[in-house]
mmCIF file of C-alpha atoms in Angstrom:
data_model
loop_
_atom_site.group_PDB
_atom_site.id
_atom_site.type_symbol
_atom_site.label_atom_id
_atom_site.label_comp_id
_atom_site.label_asym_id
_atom_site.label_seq_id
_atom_site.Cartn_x
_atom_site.Cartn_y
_atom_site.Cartn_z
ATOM 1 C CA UNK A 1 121.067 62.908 147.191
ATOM 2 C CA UNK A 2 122.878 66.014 148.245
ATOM 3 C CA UNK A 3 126.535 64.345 149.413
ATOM 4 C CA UNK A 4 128.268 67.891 149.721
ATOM 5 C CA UNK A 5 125.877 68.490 152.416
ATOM 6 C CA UNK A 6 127.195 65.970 155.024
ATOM 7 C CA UNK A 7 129.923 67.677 156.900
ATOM 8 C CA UNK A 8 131.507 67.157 159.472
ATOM 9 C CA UNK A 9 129.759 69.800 161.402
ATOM 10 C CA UNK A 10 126.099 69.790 160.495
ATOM 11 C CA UNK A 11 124.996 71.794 163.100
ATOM 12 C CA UNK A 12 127.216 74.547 161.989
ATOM 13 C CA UNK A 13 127.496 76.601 158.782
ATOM 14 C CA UNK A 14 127.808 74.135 155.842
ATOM 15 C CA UNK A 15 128.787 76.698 153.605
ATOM 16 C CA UNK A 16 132.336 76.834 155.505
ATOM 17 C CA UNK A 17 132.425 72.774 156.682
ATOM 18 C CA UNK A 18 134.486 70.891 154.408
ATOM 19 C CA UNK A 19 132.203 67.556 153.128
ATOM 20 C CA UNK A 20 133.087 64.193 155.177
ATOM 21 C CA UNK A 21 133.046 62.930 151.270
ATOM 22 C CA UNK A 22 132.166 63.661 147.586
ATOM 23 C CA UNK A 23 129.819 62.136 145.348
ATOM 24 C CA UNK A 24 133.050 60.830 143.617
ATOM 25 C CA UNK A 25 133.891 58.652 146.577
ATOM 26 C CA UNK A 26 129.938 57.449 146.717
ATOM 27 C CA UNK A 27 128.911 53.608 144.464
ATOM 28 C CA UNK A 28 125.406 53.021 145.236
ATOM 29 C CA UNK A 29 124.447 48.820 144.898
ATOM 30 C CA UNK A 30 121.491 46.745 146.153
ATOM 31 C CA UNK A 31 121.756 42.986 146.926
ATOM 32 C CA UNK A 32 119.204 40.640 146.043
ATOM 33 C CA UNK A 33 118.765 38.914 149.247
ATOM 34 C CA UNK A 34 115.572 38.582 151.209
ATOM 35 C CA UNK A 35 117.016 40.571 153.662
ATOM 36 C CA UNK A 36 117.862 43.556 151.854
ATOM 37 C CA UNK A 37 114.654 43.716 149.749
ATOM 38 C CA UNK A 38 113.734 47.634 148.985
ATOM 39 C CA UNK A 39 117.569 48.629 150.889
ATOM 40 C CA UNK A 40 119.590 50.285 148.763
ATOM 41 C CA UNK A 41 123.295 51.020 149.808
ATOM 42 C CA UNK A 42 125.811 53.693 149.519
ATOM 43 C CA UNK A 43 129.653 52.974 150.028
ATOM 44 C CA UNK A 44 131.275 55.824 150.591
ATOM 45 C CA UNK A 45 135.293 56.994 151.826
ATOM 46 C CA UNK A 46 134.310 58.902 154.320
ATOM 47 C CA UNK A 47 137.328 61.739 155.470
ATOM 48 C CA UNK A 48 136.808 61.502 158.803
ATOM 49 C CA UNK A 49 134.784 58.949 161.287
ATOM 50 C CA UNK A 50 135.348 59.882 165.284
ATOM 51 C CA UNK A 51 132.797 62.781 165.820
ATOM 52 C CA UNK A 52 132.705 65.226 168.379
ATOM 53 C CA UNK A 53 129.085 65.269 170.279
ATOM 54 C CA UNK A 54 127.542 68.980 170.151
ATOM 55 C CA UNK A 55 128.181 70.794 173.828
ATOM 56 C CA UNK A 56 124.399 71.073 174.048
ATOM 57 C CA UNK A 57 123.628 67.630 173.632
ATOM 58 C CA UNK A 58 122.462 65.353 176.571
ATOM 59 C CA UNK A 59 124.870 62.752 176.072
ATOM 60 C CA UNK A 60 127.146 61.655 178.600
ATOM 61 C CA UNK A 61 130.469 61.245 176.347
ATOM 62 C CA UNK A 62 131.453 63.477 174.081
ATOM 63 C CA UNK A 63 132.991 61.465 171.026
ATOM 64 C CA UNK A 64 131.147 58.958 168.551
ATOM 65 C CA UNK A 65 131.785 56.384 165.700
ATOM 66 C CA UNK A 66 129.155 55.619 163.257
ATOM 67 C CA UNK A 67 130.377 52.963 160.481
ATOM 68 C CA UNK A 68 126.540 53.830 158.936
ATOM 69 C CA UNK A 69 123.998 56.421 158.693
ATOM 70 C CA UNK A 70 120.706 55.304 158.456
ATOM 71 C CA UNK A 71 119.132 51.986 160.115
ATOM 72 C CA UNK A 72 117.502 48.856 158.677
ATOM 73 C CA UNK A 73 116.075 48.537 162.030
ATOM 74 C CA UNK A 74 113.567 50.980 161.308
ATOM 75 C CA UNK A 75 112.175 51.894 164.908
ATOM 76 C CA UNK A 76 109.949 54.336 164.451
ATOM 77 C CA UNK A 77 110.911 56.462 166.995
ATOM 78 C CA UNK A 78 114.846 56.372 166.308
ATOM 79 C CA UNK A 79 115.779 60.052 166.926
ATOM 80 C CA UNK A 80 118.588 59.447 164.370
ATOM 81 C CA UNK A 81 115.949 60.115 161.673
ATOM 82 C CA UNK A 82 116.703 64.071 160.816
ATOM 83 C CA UNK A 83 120.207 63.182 159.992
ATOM 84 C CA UNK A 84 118.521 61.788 156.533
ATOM 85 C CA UNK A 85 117.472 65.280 155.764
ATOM 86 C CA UNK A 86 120.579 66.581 155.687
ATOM 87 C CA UNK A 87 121.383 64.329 152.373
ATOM 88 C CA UNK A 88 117.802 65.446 150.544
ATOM 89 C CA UNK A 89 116.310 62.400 151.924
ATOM 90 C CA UNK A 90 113.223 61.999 154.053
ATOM 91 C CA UNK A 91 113.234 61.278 157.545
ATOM 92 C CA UNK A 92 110.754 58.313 156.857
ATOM 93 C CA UNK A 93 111.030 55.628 154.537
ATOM 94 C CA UNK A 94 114.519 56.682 153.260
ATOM 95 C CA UNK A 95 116.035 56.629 156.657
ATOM 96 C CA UNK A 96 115.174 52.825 157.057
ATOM 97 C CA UNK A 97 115.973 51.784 153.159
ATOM 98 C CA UNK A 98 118.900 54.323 151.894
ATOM 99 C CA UNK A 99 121.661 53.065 154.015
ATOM 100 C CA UNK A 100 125.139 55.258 153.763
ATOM 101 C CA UNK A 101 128.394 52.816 154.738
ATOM 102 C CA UNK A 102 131.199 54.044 155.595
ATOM 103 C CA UNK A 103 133.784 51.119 153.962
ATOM 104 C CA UNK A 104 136.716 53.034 154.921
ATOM 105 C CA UNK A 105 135.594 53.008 158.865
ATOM 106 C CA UNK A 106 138.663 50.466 160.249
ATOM 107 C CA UNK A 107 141.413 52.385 158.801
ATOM 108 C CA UNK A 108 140.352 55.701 159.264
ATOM 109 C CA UNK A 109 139.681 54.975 162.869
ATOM 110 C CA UNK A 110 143.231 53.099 163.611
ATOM 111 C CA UNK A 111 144.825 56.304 161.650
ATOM 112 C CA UNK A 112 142.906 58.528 164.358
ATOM 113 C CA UNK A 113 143.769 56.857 167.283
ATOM 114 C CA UNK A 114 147.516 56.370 166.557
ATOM 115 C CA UNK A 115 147.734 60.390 166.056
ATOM 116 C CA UNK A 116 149.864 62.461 168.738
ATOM 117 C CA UNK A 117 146.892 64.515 169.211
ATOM 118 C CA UNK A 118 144.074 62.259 170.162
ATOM 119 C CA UNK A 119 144.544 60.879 174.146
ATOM 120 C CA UNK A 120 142.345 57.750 174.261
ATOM 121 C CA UNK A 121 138.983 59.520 175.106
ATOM 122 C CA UNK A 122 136.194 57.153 175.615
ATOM 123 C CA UNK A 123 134.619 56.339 172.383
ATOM 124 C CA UNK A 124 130.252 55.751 172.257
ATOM 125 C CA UNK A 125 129.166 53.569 169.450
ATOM 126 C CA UNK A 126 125.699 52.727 168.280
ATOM 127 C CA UNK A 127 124.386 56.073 169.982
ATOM 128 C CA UNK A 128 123.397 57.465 166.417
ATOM 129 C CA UNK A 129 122.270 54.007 164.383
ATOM 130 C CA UNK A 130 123.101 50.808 165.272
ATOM 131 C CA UNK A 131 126.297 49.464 164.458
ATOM 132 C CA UNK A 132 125.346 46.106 164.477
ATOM 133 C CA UNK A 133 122.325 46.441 162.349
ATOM 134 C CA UNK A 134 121.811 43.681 159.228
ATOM 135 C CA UNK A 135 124.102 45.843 156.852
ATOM 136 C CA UNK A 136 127.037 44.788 159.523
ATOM 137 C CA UNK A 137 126.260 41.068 158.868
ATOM 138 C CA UNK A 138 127.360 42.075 154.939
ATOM 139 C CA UNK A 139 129.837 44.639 155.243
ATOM 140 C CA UNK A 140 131.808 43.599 158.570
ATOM 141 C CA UNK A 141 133.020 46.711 159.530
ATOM 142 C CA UNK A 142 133.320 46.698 163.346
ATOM 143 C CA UNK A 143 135.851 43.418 163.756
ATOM 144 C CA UNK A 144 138.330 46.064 162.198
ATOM 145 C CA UNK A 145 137.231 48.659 164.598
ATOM 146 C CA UNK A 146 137.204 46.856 167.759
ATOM 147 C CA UNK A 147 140.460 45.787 166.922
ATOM 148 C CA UNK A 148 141.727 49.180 166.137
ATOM 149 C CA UNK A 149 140.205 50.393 169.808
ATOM 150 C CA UNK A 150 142.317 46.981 171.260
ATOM 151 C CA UNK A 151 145.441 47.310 169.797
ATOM 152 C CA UNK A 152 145.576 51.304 171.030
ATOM 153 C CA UNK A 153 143.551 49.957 174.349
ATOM 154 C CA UNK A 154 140.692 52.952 174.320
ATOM 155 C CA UNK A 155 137.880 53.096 175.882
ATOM 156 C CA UNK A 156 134.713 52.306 174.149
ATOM 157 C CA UNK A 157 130.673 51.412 175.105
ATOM 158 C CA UNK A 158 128.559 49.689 172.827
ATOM 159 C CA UNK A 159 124.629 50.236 172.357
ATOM 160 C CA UNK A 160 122.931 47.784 169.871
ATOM 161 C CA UNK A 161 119.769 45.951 169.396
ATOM 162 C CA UNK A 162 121.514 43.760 167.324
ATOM 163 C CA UNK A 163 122.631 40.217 168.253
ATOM 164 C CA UNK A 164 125.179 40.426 165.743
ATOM 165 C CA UNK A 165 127.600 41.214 168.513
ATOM 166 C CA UNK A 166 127.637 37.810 169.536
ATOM 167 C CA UNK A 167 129.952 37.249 166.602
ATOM 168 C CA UNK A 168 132.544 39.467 167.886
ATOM 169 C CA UNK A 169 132.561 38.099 171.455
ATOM 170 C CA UNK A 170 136.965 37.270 171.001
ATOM 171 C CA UNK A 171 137.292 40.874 170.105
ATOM 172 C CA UNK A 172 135.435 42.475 173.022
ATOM 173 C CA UNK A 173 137.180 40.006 175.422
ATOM 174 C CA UNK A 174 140.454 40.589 174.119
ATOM 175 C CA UNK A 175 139.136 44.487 174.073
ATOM 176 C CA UNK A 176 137.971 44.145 178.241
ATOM 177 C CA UNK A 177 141.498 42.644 179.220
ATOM 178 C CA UNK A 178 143.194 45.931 178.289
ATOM 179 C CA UNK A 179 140.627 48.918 178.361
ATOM 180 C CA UNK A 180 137.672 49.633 179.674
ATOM 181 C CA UNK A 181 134.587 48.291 177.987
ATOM 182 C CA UNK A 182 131.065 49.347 178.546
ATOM 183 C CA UNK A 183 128.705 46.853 176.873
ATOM 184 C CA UNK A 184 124.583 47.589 176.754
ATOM 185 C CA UNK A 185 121.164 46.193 174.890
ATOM 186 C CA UNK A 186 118.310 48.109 174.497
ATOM 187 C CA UNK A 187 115.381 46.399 175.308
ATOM 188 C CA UNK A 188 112.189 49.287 175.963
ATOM 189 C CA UNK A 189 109.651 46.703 176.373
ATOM 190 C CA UNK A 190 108.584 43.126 176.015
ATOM 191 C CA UNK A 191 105.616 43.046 174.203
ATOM 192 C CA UNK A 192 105.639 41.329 171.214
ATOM 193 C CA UNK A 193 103.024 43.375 169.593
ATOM 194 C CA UNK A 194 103.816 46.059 170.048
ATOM 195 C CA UNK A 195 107.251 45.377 169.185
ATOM 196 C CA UNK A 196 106.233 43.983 165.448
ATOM 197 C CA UNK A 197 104.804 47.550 164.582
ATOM 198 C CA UNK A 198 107.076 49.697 166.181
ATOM 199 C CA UNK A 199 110.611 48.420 165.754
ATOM 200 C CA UNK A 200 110.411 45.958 162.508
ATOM 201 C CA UNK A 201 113.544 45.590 161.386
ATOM 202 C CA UNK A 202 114.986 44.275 164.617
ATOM 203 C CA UNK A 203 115.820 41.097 166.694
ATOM 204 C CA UNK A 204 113.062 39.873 168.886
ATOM 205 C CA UNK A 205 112.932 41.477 172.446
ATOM 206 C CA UNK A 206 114.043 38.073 173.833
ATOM 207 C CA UNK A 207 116.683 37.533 171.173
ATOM 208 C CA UNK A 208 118.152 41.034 172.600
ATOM 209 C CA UNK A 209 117.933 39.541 176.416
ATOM 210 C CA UNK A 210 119.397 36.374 175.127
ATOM 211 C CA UNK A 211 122.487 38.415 173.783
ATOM 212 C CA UNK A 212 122.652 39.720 177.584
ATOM 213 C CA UNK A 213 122.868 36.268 178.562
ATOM 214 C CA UNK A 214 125.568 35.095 176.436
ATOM 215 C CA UNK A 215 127.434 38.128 176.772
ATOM 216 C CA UNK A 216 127.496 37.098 180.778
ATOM 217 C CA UNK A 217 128.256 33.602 180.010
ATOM 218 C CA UNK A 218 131.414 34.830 178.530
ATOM 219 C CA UNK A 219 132.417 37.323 181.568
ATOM 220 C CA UNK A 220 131.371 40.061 179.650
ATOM 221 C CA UNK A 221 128.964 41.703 181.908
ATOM 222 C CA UNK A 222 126.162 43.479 180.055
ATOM 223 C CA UNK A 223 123.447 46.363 181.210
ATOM 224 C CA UNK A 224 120.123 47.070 179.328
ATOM 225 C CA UNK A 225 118.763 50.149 178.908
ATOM 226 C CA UNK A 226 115.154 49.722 178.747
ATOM 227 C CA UNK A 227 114.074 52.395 175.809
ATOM 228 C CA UNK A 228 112.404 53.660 175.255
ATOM 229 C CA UNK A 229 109.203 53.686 177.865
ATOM 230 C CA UNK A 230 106.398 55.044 175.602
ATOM 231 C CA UNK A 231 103.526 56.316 177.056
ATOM 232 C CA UNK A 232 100.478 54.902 177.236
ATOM 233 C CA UNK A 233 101.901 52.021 175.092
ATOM 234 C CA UNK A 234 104.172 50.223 177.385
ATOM 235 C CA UNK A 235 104.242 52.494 180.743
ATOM 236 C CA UNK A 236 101.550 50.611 182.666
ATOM 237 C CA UNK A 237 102.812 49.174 185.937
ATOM 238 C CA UNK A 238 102.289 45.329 184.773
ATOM 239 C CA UNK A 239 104.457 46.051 181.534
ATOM 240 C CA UNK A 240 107.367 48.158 183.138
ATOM 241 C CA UNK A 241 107.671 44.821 185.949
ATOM 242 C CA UNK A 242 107.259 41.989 183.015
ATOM 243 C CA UNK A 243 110.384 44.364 181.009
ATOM 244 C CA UNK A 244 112.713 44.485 184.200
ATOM 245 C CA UNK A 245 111.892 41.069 185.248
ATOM 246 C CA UNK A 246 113.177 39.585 181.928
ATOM 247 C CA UNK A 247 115.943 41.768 182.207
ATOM 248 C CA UNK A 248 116.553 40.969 185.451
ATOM 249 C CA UNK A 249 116.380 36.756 184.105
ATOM 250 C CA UNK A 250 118.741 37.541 181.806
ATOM 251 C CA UNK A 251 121.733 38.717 183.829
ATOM 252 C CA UNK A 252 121.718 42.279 183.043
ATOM 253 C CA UNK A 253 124.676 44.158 185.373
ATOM 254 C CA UNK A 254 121.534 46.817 185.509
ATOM 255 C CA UNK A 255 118.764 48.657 183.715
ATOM 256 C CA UNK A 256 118.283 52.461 183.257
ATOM 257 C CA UNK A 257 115.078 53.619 181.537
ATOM 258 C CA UNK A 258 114.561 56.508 179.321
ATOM 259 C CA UNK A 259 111.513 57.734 178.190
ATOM 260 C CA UNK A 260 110.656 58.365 174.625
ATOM 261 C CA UNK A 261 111.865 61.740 172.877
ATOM 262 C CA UNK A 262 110.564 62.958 169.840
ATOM 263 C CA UNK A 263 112.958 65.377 167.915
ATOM 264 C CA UNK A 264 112.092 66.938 164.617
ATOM 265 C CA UNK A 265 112.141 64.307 161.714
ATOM 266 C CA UNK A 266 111.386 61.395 164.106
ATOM 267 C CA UNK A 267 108.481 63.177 165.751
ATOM 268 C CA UNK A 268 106.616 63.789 162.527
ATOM 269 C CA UNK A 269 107.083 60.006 161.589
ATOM 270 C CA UNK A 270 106.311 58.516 164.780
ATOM 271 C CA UNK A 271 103.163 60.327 164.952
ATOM 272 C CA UNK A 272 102.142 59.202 161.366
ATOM 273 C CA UNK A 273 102.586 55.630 162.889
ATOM 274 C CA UNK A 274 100.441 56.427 165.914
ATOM 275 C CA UNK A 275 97.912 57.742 163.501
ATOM 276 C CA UNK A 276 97.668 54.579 162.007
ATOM 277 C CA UNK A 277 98.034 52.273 164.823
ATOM 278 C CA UNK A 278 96.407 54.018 167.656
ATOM 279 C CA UNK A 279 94.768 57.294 167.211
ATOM 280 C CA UNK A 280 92.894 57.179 169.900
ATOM 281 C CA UNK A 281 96.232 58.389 171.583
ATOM 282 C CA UNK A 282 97.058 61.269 168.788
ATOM 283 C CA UNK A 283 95.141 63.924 171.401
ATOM 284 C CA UNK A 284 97.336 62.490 174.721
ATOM 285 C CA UNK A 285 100.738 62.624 172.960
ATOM 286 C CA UNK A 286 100.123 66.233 171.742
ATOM 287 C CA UNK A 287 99.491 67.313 175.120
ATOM 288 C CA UNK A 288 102.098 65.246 176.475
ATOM 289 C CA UNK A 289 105.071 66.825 174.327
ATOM 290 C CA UNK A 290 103.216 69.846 173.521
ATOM 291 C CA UNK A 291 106.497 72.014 175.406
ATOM 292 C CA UNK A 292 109.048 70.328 172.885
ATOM 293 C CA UNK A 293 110.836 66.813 172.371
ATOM 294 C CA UNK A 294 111.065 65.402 175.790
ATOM 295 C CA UNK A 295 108.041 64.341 177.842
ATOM 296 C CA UNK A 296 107.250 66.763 181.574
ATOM 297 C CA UNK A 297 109.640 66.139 184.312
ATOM 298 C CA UNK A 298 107.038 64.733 186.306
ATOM 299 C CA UNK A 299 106.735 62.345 183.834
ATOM 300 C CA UNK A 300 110.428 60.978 182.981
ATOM 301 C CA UNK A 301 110.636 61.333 187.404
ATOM 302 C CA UNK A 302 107.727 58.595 187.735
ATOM 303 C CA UNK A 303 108.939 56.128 185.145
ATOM 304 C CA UNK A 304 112.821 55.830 186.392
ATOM 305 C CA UNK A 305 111.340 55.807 190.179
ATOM 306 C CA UNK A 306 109.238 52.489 189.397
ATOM 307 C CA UNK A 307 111.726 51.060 187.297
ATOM 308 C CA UNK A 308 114.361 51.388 189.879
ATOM 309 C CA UNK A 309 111.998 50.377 192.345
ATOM 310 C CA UNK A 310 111.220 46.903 190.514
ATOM 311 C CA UNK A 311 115.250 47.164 189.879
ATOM 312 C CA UNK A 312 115.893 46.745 193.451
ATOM 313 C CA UNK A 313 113.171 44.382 194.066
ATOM 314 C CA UNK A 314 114.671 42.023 191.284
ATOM 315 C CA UNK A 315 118.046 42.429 192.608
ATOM 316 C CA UNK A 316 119.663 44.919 189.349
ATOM 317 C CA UNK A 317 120.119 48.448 189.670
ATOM 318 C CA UNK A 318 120.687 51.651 187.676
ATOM 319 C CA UNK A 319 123.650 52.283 185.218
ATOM 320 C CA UNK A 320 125.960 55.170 186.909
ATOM 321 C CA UNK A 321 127.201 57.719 183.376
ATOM 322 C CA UNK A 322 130.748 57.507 183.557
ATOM 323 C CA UNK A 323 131.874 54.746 185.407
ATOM 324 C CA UNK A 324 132.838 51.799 182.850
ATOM 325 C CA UNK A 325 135.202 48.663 184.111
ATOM 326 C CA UNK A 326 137.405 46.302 182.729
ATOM 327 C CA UNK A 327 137.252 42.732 182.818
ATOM 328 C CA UNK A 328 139.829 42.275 185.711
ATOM 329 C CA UNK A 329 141.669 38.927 186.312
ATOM 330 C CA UNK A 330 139.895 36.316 188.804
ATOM 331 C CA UNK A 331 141.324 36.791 191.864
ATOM 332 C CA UNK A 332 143.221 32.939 193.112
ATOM 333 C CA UNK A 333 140.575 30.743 194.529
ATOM 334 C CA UNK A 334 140.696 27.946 197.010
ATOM 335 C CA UNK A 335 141.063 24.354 194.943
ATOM 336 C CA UNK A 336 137.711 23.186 196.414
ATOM 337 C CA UNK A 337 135.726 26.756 194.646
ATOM 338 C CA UNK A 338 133.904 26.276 191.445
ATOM 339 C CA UNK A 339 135.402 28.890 188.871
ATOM 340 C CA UNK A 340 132.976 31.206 187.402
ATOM 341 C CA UNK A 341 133.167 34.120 184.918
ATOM 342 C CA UNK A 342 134.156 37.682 185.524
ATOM 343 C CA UNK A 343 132.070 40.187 184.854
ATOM 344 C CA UNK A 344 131.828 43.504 183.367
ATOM 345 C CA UNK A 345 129.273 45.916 183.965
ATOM 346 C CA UNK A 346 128.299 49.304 181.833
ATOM 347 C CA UNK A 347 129.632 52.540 182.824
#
């Protein structure tokens, strides 16, 4: 592993980027646990942990915090995947099993935010990887990081597969009372088949909608963005209603879809999977993304109309970039009104 080429800048020139860390700051250890069989982790003190979003990128925030760098989730699509290469490690197998954690995460990020020069900008996490993947359940990193973005109330959204969350529901209430909060699961389909083959590493669809349930049960509103659609795999009318209408059963504040995009490093392993799985559909998807990553216009246009369509119909609508809320205080009812909790929806 190449640690002097993780920067903090690794779009830029390396040559002139100082290293986030140095391979005297790296122990490597495994665990002998079923659930870590094959994973092998790195610890690292990383120098720096809030990261600024490149100008071109699609997102809609502009700063990030990623406690790990590769996923035991090991979807097989997770555009996440280059960042491996940038360490000497493959995009594939090593992405999923070599697991970078960054044990220094809490402090470094309640160091940041106290600083004169940072002024509470709205903080993404699990953008990248998944913050609450199975490494969190061992290393409990984020209960020091949600409490760092409490006490200095900033802004923060959450994306996660994981129902690990659920353990930190105190912390993102306590979070909600004094900043805003934007909580959301990803849930891209229902199918349990296809779900086995093409994200293996992670909670059950269901288990993800049940995490949107409890998060509402605690007034902790909760949106799911339903990705990613794959074509010819989980777009057919049928599937796209049986997705929203669990979503739609499990409380979800809304649901945005996104169709699948297939950078460099994921696109080369996703394929390999499709080759395996389905090649009858190797032919479709080179046509399909044969201008680049993202899939035709038309395409991405079609999807997000019948999703919003069935949205509507199922009483949810889309997520609005840029918009979170706070939990706000129940406004006095009459004596006679049953209270109920408040909710908080995804900006």
């Amino acid at each position: 592993m190449r640690w002097e080429n993780l920067t903090a800048d690794p779009a830029g020139d390396r040559a002139r980027s100082a290293a986030l860390f140095g391979t005297d700051a790296v122990t490597t250890r495994t665990f002998d646990t079923p659930e870590f069989a094959g994973v092998t982790f790195h610890e690292v003190r990383a120098r720096s942990i809030v990261n600024r979003v490149p100008g071109a990128s699609r997102m809609p925030f502009e700063w990030t915090v990623n406690p790990y760098r590769g996923c035991t989730h090991a979807c097989v699509y997770c555009f996440a995947r280059r960042s491996h290469s940038y360490l000497d490690l493959d995009t594939g197998l090593d992405f999923d099993s070599q697991i970078v954690v960054k044990i220094n995460a809490p402090e470094l990020l309640r160091r940041h935010l106290a600083s004169p020069r940072w002024h509470s900008e709205h903080i993404a996490m699990g953008t990248n990887v998944d913050c609450y993947q199975r490494a969190e359940g061992r290393y409990g990193l984020m209960p020091g990081i949600l409490a760092a973005l409490r006490d200095h109330a900033n802004p923060f959204s959450i994306l996660t597969k994981g129902t690990l969350i659920l353990r930190d529901l105190d912390l993102l209430r306590q979070a909600a009372e004094v900043t805003d909060v934007g909580l959301s699961v990803s849930v891209g389909f229902t199918d349990p088949e296809l779900w086995r083959t093409v994200e293996p590493g992670t909670p059950a669809p269901e288990r993800r909608l049940d995490v949107v349930r409890a998060l509402g049960d605690h007034g902790l509103g909760c949106g799911v963005l339903m990705a990613p659609v794959l074509p010819f795999l989980s777009d057919h009318p049928d599937q796209l209603r049986a997705t929203v209408r669990a979503t739609a059963a499990a409380g979800a504040t809304s649901v945005t879809p996104l169709v699948l995009h297939l950078r460099p490093g994921a696109r080369e392993w996703f394929m390999a999977w499709l080759e395996r799985h389905h090649p009858h559909l190797v032919r479709r998807y080179g046509r399909l993304y044969a201008e680049g990553a993202y899939a035709p216009k038309w395409y991405q246009r079609r999807i997000t109309r019948q999703v919003h369509e069935l949205a509507q119909e199922y009483g949810i609508g889309p997520t609005r970039a840029g918009m979170p809320r706070r939990i706000r205080q129940a406004e006095p009812e009459p004596e006679h009104a049953q209270a109920g909790p408040v909710q908080l929806s995804l900006l």
